mmCIF file of C-alpha atoms and ligand atoms in Angstrom:
data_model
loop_
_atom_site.group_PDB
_atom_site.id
_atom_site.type_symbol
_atom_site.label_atom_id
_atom_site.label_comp_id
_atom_site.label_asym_id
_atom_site.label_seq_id
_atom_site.Cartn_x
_atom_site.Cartn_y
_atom_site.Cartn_z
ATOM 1 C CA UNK Q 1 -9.432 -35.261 -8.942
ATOM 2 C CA UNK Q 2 -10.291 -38.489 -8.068
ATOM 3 C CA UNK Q 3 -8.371 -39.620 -4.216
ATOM 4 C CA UNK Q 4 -8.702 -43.208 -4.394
ATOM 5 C CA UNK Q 5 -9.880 -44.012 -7.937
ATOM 6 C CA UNK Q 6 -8.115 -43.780 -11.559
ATOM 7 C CA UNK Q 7 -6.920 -41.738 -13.728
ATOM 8 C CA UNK Q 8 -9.806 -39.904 -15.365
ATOM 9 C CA UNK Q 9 -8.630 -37.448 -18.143
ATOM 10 C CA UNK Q 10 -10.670 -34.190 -19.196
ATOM 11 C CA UNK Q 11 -12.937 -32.847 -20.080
ATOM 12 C CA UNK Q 12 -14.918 -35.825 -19.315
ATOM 13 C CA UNK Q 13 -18.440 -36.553 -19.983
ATOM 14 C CA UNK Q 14 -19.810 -39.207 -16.949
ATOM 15 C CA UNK Q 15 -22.618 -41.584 -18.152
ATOM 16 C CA UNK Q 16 -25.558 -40.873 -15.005
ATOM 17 C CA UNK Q 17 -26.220 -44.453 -12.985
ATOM 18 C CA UNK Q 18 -28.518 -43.038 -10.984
ATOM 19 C CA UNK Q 19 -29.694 -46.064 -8.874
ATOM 20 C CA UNK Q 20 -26.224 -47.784 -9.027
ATOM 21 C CA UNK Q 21 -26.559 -48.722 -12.483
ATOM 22 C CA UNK Q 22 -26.277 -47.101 -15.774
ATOM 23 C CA UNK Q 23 -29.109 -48.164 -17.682
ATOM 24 C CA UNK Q 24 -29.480 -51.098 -19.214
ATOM 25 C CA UNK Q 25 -25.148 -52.020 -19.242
ATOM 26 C CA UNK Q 26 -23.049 -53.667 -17.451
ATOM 27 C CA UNK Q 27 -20.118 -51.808 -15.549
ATOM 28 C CA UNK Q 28 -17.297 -53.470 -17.928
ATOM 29 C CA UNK Q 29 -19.109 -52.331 -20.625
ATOM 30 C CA UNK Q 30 -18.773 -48.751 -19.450
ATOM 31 C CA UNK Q 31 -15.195 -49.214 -18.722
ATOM 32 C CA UNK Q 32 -14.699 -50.901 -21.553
ATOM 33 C CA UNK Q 33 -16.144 -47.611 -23.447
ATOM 34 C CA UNK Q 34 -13.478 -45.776 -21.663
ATOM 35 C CA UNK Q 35 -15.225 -44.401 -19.277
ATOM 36 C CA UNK Q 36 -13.943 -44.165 -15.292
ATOM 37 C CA UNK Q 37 -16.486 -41.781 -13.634
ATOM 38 C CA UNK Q 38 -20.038 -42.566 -13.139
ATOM 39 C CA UNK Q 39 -22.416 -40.310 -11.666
ATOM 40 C CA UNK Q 40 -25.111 -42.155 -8.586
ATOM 41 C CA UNK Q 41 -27.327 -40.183 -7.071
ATOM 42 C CA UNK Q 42 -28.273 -39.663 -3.000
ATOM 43 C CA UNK Q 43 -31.898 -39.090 -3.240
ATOM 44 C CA UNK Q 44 -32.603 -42.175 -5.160
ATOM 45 C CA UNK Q 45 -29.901 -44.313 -3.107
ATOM 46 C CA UNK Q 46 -31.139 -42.929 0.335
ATOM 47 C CA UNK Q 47 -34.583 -44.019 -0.418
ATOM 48 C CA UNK Q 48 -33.751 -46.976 -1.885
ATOM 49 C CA UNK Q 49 -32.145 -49.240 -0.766
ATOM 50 C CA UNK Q 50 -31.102 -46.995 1.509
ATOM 51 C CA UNK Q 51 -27.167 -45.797 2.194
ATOM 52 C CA UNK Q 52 -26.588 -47.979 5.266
ATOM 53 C CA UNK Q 53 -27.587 -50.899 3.603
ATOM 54 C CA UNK Q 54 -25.681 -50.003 0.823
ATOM 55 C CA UNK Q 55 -22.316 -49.500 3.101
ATOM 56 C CA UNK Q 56 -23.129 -52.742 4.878
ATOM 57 C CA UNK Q 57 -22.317 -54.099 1.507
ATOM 58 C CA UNK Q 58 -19.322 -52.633 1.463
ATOM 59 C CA UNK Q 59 -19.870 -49.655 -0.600
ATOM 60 C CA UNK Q 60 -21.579 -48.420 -3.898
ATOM 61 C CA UNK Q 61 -18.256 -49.620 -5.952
ATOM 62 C CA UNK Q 62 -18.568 -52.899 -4.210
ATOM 63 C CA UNK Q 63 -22.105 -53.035 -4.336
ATOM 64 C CA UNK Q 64 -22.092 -52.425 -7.981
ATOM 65 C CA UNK Q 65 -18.849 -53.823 -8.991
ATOM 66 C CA UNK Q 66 -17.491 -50.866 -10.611
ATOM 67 C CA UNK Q 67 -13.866 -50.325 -10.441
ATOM 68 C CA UNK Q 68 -13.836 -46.508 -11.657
ATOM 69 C CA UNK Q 69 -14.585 -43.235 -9.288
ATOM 70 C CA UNK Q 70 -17.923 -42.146 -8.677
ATOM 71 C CA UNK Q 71 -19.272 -38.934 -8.480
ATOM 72 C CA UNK Q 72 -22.445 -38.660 -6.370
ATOM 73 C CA UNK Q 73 -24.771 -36.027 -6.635
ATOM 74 C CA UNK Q 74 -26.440 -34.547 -3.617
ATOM 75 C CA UNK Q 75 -29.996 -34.774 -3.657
ATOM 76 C CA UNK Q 76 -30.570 -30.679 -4.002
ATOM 77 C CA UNK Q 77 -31.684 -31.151 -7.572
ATOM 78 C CA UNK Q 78 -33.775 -34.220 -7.467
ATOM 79 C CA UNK Q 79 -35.256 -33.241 -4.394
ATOM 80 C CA UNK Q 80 -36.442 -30.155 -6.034
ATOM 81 C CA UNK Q 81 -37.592 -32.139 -9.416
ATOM 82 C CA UNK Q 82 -39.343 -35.400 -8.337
ATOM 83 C CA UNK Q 83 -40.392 -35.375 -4.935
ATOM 84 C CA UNK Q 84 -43.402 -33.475 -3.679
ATOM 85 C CA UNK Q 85 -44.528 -30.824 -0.740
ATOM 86 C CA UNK Q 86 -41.379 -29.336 -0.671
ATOM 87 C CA UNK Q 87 -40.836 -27.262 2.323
ATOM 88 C CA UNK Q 88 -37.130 -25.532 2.629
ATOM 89 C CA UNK Q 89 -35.761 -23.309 5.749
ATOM 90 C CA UNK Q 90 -32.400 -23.124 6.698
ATOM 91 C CA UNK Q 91 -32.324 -26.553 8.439
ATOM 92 C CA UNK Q 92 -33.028 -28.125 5.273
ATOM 93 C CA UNK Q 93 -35.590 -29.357 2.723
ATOM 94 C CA UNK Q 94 -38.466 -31.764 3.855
ATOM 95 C CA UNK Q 95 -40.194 -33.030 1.458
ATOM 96 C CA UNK Q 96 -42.449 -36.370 0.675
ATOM 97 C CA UNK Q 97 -40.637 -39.279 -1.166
ATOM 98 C CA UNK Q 98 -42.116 -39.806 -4.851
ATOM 99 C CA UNK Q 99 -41.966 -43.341 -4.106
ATOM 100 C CA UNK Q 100 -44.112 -43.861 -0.891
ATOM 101 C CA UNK Q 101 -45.082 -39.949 0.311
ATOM 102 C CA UNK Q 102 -42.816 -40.674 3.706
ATOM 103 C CA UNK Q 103 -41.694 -37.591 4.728
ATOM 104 C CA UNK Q 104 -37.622 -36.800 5.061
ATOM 105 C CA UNK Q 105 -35.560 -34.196 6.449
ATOM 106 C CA UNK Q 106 -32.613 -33.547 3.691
ATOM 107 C CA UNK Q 107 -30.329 -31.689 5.731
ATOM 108 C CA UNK Q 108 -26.479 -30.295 4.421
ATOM 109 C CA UNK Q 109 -25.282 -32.441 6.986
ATOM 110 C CA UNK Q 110 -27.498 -36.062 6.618
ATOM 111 C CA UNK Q 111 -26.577 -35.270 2.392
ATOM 112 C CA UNK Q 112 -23.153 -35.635 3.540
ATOM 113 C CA UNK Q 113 -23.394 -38.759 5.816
ATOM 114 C CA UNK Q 114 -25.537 -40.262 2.974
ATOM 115 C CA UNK Q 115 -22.325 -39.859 0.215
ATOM 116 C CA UNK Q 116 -19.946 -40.829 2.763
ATOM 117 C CA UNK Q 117 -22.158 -43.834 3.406
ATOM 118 C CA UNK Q 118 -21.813 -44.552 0.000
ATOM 119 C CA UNK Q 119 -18.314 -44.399 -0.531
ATOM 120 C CA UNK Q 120 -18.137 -41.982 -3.746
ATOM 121 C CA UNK Q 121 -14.967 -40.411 -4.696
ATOM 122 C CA UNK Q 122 -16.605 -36.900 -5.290
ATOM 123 C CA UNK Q 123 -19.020 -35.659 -3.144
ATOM 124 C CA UNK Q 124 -21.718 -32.813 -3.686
ATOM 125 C CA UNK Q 125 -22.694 -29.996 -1.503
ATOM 126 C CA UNK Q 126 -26.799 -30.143 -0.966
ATOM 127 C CA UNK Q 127 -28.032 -26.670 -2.723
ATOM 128 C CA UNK Q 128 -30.614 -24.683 -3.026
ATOM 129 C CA UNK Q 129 -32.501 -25.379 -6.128
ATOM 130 C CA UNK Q 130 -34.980 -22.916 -8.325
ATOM 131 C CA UNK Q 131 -36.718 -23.349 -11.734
ATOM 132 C CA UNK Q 132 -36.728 -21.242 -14.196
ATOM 133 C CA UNK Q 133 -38.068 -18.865 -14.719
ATOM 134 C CA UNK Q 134 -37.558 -17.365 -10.787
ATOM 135 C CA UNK Q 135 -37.451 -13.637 -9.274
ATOM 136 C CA UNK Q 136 -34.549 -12.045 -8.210
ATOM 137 C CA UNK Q 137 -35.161 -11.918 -4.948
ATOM 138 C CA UNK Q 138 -35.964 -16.018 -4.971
ATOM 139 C CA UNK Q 139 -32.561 -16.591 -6.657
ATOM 140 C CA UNK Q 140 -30.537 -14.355 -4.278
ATOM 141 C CA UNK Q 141 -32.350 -16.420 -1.372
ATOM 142 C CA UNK Q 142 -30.774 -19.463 -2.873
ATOM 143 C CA UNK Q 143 -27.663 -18.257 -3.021
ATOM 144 C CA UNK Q 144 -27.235 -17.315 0.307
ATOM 145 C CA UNK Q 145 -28.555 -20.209 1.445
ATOM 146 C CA UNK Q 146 -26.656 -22.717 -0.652
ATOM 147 C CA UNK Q 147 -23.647 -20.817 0.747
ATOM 148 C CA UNK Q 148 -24.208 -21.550 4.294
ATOM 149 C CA UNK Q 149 -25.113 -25.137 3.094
ATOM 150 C CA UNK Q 150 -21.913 -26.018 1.801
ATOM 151 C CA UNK Q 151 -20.204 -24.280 5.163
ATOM 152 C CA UNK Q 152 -21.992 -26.943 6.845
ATOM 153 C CA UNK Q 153 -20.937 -29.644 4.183
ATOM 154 C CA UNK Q 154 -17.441 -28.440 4.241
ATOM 155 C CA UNK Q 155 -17.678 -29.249 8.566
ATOM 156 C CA UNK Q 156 -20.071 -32.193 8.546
ATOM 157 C CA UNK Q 157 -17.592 -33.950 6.285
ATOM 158 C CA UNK Q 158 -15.729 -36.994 8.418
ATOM 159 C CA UNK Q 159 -13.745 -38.754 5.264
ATOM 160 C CA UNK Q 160 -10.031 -37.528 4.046
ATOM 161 C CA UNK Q 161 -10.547 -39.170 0.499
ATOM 162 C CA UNK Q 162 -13.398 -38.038 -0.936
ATOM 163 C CA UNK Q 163 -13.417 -34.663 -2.535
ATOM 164 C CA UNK Q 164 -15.797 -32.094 -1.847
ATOM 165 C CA UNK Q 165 -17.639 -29.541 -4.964
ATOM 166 C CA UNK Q 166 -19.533 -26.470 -4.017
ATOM 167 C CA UNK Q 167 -22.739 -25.822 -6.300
ATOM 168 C CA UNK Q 168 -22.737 -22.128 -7.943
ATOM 169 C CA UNK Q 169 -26.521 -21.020 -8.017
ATOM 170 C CA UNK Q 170 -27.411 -17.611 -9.157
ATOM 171 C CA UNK Q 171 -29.900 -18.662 -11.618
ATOM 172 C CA UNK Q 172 -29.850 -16.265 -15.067
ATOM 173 C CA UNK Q 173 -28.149 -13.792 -12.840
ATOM 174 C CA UNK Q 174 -25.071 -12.646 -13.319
ATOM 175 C CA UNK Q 175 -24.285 -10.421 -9.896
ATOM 176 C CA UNK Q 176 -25.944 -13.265 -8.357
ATOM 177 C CA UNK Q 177 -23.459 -16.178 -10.106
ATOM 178 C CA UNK Q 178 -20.747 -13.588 -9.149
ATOM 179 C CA UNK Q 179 -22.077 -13.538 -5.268
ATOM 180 C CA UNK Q 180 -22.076 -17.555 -5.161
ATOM 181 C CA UNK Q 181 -19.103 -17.979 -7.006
ATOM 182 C CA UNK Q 182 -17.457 -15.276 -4.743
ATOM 183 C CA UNK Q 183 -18.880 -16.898 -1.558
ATOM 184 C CA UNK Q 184 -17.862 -20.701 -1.961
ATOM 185 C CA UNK Q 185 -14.618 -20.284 -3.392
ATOM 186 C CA UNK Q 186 -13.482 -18.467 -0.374
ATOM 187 C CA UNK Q 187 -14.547 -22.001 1.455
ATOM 188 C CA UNK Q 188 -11.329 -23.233 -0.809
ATOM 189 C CA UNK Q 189 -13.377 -26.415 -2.006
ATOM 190 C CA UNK Q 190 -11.830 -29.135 -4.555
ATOM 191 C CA UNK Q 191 -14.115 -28.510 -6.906
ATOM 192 C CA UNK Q 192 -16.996 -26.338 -8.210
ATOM 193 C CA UNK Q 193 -20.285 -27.313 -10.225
ATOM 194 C CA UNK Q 194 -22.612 -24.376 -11.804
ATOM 195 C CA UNK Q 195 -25.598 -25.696 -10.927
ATOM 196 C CA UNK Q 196 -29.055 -24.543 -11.910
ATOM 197 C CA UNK Q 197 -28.516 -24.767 -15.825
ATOM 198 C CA UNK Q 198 -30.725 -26.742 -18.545
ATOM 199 C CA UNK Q 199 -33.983 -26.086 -16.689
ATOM 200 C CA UNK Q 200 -35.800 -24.290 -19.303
ATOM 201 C CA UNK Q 201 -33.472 -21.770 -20.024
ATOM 202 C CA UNK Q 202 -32.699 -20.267 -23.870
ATOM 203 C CA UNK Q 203 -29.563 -22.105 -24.635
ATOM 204 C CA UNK Q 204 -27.786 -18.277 -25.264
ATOM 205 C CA UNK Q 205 -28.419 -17.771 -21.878
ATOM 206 C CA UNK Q 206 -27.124 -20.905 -20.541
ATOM 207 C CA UNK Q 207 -24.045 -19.949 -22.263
ATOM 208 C CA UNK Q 208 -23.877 -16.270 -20.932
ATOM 209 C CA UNK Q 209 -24.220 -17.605 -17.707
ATOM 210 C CA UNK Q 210 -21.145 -19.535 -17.632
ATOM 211 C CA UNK Q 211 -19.469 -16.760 -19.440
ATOM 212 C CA UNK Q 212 -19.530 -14.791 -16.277
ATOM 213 C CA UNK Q 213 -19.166 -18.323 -14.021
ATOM 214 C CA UNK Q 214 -16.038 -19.937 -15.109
ATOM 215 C CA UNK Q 215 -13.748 -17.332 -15.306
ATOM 216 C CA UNK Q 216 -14.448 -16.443 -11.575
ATOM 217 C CA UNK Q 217 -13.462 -20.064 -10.601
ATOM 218 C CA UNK Q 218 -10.170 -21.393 -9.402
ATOM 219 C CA UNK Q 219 -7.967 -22.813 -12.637
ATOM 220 C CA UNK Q 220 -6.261 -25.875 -10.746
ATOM 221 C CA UNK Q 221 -10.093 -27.059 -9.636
ATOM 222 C CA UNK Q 222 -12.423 -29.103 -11.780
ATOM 223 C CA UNK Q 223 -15.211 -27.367 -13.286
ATOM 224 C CA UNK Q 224 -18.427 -28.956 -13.645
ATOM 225 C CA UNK Q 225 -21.492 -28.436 -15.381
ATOM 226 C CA UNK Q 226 -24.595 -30.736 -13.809
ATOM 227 C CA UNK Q 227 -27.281 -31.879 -16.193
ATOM 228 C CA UNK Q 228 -25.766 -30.661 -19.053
ATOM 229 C CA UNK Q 229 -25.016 -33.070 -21.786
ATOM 230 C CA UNK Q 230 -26.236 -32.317 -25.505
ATOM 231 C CA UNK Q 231 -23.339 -32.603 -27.794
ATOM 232 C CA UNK Q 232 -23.765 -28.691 -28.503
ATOM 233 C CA UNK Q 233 -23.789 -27.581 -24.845
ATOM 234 C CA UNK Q 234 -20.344 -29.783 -23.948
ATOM 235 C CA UNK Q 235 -18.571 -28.014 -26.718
ATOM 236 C CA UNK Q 236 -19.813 -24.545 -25.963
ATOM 237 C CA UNK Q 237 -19.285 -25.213 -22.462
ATOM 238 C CA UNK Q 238 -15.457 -26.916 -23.210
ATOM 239 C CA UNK Q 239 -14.679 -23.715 -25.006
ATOM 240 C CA UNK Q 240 -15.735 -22.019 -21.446
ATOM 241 C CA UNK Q 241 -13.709 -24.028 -19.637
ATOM 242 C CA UNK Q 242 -15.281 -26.526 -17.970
ATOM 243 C CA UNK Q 243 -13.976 -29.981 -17.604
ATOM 244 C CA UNK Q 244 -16.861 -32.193 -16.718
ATOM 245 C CA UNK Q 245 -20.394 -32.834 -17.780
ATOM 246 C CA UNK Q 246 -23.113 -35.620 -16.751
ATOM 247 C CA UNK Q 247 -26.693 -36.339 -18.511
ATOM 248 C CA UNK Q 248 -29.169 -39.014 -19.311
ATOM 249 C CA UNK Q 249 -29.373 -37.691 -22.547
ATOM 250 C CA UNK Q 250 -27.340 -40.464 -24.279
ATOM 251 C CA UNK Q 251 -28.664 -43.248 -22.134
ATOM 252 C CA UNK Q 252 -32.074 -42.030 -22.141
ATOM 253 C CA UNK Q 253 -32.416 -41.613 -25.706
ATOM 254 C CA UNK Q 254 -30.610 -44.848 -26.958
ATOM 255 C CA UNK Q 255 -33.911 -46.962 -25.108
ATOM 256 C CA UNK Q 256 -36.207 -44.193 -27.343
ATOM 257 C CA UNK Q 257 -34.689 -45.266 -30.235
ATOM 258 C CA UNK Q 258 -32.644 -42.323 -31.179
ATOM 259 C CA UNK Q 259 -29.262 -42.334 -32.246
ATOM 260 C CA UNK Q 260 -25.993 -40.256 -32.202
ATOM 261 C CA UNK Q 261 -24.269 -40.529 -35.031
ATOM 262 C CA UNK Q 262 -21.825 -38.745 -37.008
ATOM 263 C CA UNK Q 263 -24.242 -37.826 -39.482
ATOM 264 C CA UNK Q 264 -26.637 -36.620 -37.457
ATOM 265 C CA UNK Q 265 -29.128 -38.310 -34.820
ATOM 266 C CA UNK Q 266 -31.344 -41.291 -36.440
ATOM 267 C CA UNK Q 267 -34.259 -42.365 -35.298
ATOM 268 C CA UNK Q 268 -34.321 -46.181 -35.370
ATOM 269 C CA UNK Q 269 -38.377 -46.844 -35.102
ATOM 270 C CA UNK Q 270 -38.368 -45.011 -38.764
ATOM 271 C CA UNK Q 271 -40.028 -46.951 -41.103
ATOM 272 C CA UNK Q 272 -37.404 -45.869 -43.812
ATOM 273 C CA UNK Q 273 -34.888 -48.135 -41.980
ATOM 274 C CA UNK Q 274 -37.144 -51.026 -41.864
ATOM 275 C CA UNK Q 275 -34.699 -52.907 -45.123
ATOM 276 C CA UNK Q 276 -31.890 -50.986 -44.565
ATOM 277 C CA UNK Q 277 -28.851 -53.172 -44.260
ATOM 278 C CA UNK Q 278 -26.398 -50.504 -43.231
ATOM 279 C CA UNK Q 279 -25.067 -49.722 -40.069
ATOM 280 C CA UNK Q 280 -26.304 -47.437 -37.676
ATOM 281 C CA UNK Q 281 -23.420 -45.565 -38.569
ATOM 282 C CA UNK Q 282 -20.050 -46.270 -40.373
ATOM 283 C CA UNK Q 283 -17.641 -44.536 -38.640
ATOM 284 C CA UNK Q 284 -18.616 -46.287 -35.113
ATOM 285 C CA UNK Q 285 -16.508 -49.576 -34.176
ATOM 286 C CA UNK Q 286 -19.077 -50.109 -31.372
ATOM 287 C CA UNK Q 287 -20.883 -54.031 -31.078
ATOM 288 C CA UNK Q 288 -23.842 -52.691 -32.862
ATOM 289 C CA UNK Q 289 -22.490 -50.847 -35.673
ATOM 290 C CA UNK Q 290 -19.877 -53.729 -36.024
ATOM 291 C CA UNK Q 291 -22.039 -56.765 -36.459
ATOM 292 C CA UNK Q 292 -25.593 -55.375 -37.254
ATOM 293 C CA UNK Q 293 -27.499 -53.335 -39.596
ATOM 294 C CA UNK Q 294 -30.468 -50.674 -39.359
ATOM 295 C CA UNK Q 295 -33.240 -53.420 -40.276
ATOM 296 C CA UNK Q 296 -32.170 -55.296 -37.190
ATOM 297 C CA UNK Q 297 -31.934 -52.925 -34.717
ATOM 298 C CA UNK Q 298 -34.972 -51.873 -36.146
ATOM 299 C CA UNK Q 299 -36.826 -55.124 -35.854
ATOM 300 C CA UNK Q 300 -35.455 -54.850 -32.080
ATOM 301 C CA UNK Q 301 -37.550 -52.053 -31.553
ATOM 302 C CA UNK Q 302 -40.490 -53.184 -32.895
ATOM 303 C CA UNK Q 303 -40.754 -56.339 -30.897
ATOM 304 C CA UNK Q 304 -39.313 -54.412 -27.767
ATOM 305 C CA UNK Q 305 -36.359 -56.842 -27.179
ATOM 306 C CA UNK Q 306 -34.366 -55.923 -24.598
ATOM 307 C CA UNK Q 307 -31.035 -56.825 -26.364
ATOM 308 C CA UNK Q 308 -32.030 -53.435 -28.456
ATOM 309 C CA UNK Q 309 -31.753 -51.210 -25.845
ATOM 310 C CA UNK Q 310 -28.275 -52.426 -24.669
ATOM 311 C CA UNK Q 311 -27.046 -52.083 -28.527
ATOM 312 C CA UNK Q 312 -28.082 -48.622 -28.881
ATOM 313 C CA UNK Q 313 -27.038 -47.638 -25.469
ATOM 314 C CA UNK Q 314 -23.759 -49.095 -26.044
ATOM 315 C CA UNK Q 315 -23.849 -47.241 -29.198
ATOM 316 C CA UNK Q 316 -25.105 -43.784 -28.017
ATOM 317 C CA UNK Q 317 -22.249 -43.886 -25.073
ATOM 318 C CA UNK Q 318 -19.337 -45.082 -27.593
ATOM 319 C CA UNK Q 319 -20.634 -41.858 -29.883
ATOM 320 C CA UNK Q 320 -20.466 -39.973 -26.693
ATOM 321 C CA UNK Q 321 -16.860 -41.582 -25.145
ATOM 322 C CA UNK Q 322 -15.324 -40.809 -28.982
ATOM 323 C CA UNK Q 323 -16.835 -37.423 -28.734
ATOM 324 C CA UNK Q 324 -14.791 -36.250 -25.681
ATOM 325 C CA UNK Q 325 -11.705 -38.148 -26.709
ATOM 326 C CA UNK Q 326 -11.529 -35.946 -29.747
ATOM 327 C CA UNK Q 327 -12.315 -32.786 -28.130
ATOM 328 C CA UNK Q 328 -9.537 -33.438 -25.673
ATOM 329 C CA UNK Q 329 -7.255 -34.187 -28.821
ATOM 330 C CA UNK Q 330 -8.711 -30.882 -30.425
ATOM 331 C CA UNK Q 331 -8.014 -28.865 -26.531
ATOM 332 C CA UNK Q 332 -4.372 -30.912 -26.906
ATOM 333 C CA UNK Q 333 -3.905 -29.442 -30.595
ATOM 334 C CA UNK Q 334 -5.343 -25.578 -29.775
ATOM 335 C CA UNK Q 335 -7.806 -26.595 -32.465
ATOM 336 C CA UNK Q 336 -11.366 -27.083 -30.554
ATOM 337 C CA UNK Q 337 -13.020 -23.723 -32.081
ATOM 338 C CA UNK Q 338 -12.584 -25.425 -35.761
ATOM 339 C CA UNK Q 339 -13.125 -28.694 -34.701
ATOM 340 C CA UNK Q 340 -16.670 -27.570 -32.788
ATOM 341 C CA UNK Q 341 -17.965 -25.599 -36.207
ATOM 342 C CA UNK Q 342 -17.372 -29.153 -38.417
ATOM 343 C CA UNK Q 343 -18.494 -31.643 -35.569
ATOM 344 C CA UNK Q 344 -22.091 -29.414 -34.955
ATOM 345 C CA UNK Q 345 -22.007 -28.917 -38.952
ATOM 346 C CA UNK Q 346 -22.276 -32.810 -39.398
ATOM 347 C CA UNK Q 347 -24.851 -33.268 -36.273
ATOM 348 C CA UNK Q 348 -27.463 -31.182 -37.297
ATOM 349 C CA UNK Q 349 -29.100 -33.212 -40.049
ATOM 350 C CA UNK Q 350 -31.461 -35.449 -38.335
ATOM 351 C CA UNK Q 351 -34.255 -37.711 -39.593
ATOM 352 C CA UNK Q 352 -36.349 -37.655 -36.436
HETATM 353 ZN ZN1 LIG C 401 -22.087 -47.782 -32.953
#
């Protein structure tokens, strides 16, 4: 899955380094997590610093010292969440940088040269993005478009190595998921991502839609689910049959001070941990819950020390890396439908 990079064993969950870094770690500590797939972004790297620079330094990996793959995404998504005065046609999407309001040209084809640039083992199509809720008649635009998008991907793409994943857009749609899925697997891509998911959508419907997704996709490709990364969603969508996920969901809220744990999520700024000399919780081996206790990471909060939010990421991505291990055990063992009802039993007490 992977040309180039190691080994990385599914279903996989990939921690989201957006500007070439996951938050607040370093990348041994993700490897040393077990992780080998980290997801970097082209929007964010074409702005800044910018993707020739970044080659001129001899790639993202080097640039970052990571020694895993990377997985960049495209820019569709963030282009259609962050920056402003969108304008797409068929060329492309030009829109205004949410950094410094320049105005860019995305096209299929610059998307491309920007991931090559980069040097990521997995590249993205650029798609068509809607929100949710969207017409019919918006969504089917999308598809078609996105379509003819990741023709020009599939042409515009110079490098051997790097594999190449069509988007499937379709919104809550079924006929339309059918149409996209129909329409880029015929391109014969090495991958597929069902795109266009946890925007605002009823979880139920989330879950219908890759109902009628999955099945329509080739077996020997990965299947990929972008943005979609509560513990819930990976299992239902595991059970689907996808194999990877990415969100900032662990990252993101490890530096708000809320926990995974196997009892549930905790909410460190609580005052009821304040004297609490427990750990975060016992059945994680991680730095955190191996040499402190609640009060401390507590008192970490409250005086907004930095060396707080690299415990509870570290903890919140160990949760996370343990999480997939033992639902590839449980897909291993033909057990994940029993092991699913007893993991979401345990997680949904909560003290938030
Ligand atoms: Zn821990």
């Amino acid at each position: 899955m992977t040309a180039g990079g190691p080994e990385v064993l599914t279903p996989a969950f990939m921690p989201v380094g957006t500007r070439g870094v996951v938050k607040a770690v370093s990348p041994e500590e993700v490897w040393g997590l077990g992780y080998r797939l980290v997801l970097a972004n082209a929007y964010h790297l074409y702005l800044r610093p910018g993707h020739e620079l970044v080659e001129r330094h001899g790639g993202l990996h080097r640039f970052m010292d990571w020694p895993g793959a990377i997985l960049t995404d495209s820019g569709g998504f963030q282009v259609f969440s962050l920056a402003r005065l969108r304008k797409i046609s068929d060329e492309g999407v030009l829109f205004q940088s949410h950094i410094d309001g320049s105005s860019h040209l995305f096209t299929p084809e610059l998307s491309i040269q920007v991931q090559e640039a980069l040097g990521s083992n997995i590249i993205m199509c650029l798609d068509d993005v809607r929100g949710y809720p969207v017409t019919k008649e918006e969504a089917q635009e999308a598809v078609v478009r996105t379509s003819r998008w990741a023709e020009r991907c599939l042409k515009s793409k110079k490098k051997v190595d790097p594999g190449l994943f069509g988007i499937v857009q379709g919104s809550v749609f079924s006929d339309l998921r059918k149409l996209s899925t129909d329409s880029l697997t015929s391109l014969d891509l090495d991958g597929y991502a069902v795109g266009g998911l946890s925007v605002g959508e009823p979880h139920d419907i989330m879950v219908e839609m890759l109902e009628v997704t999955v099945p329509l996709l080739p077996e020997e490709a990965p299947r990929y689910v972008m943005g979609v990364g509560k513990p819930q969603d990976i299992l239902d969508g595991v059970l689907r049959g996808v194999d990877l996920f990415d969100c900032v969901l662990p990252t993101r809220n490890a530096r708000n001070g809320t926990l995974f744990t196997s009892q549930g999520s905790v909410n460190i700024r609580n005052a009821r941990h304040a004297d609490d000399p427990g750990p975060v919780d016992p059945c994680c081996t991680c730095p955190l819950c191996a040499k402190y206790s609640r009060a401390y990471l507590r008192h970490l909060f409250q005086e907004k020390e930095i060396y707080g939010l690299r415990l509870a990421t570290i903890h919140n991505l160990s949760f996370y890396s343990r999480m997939m291990e033992s639902i590839r055990d449980a897909v291993r063992d033909d057990n994940l439908r029993s092991f699913a009802g007893e993991f979401l039993a345990k997680m949904e007490e909560t003290d938030d």
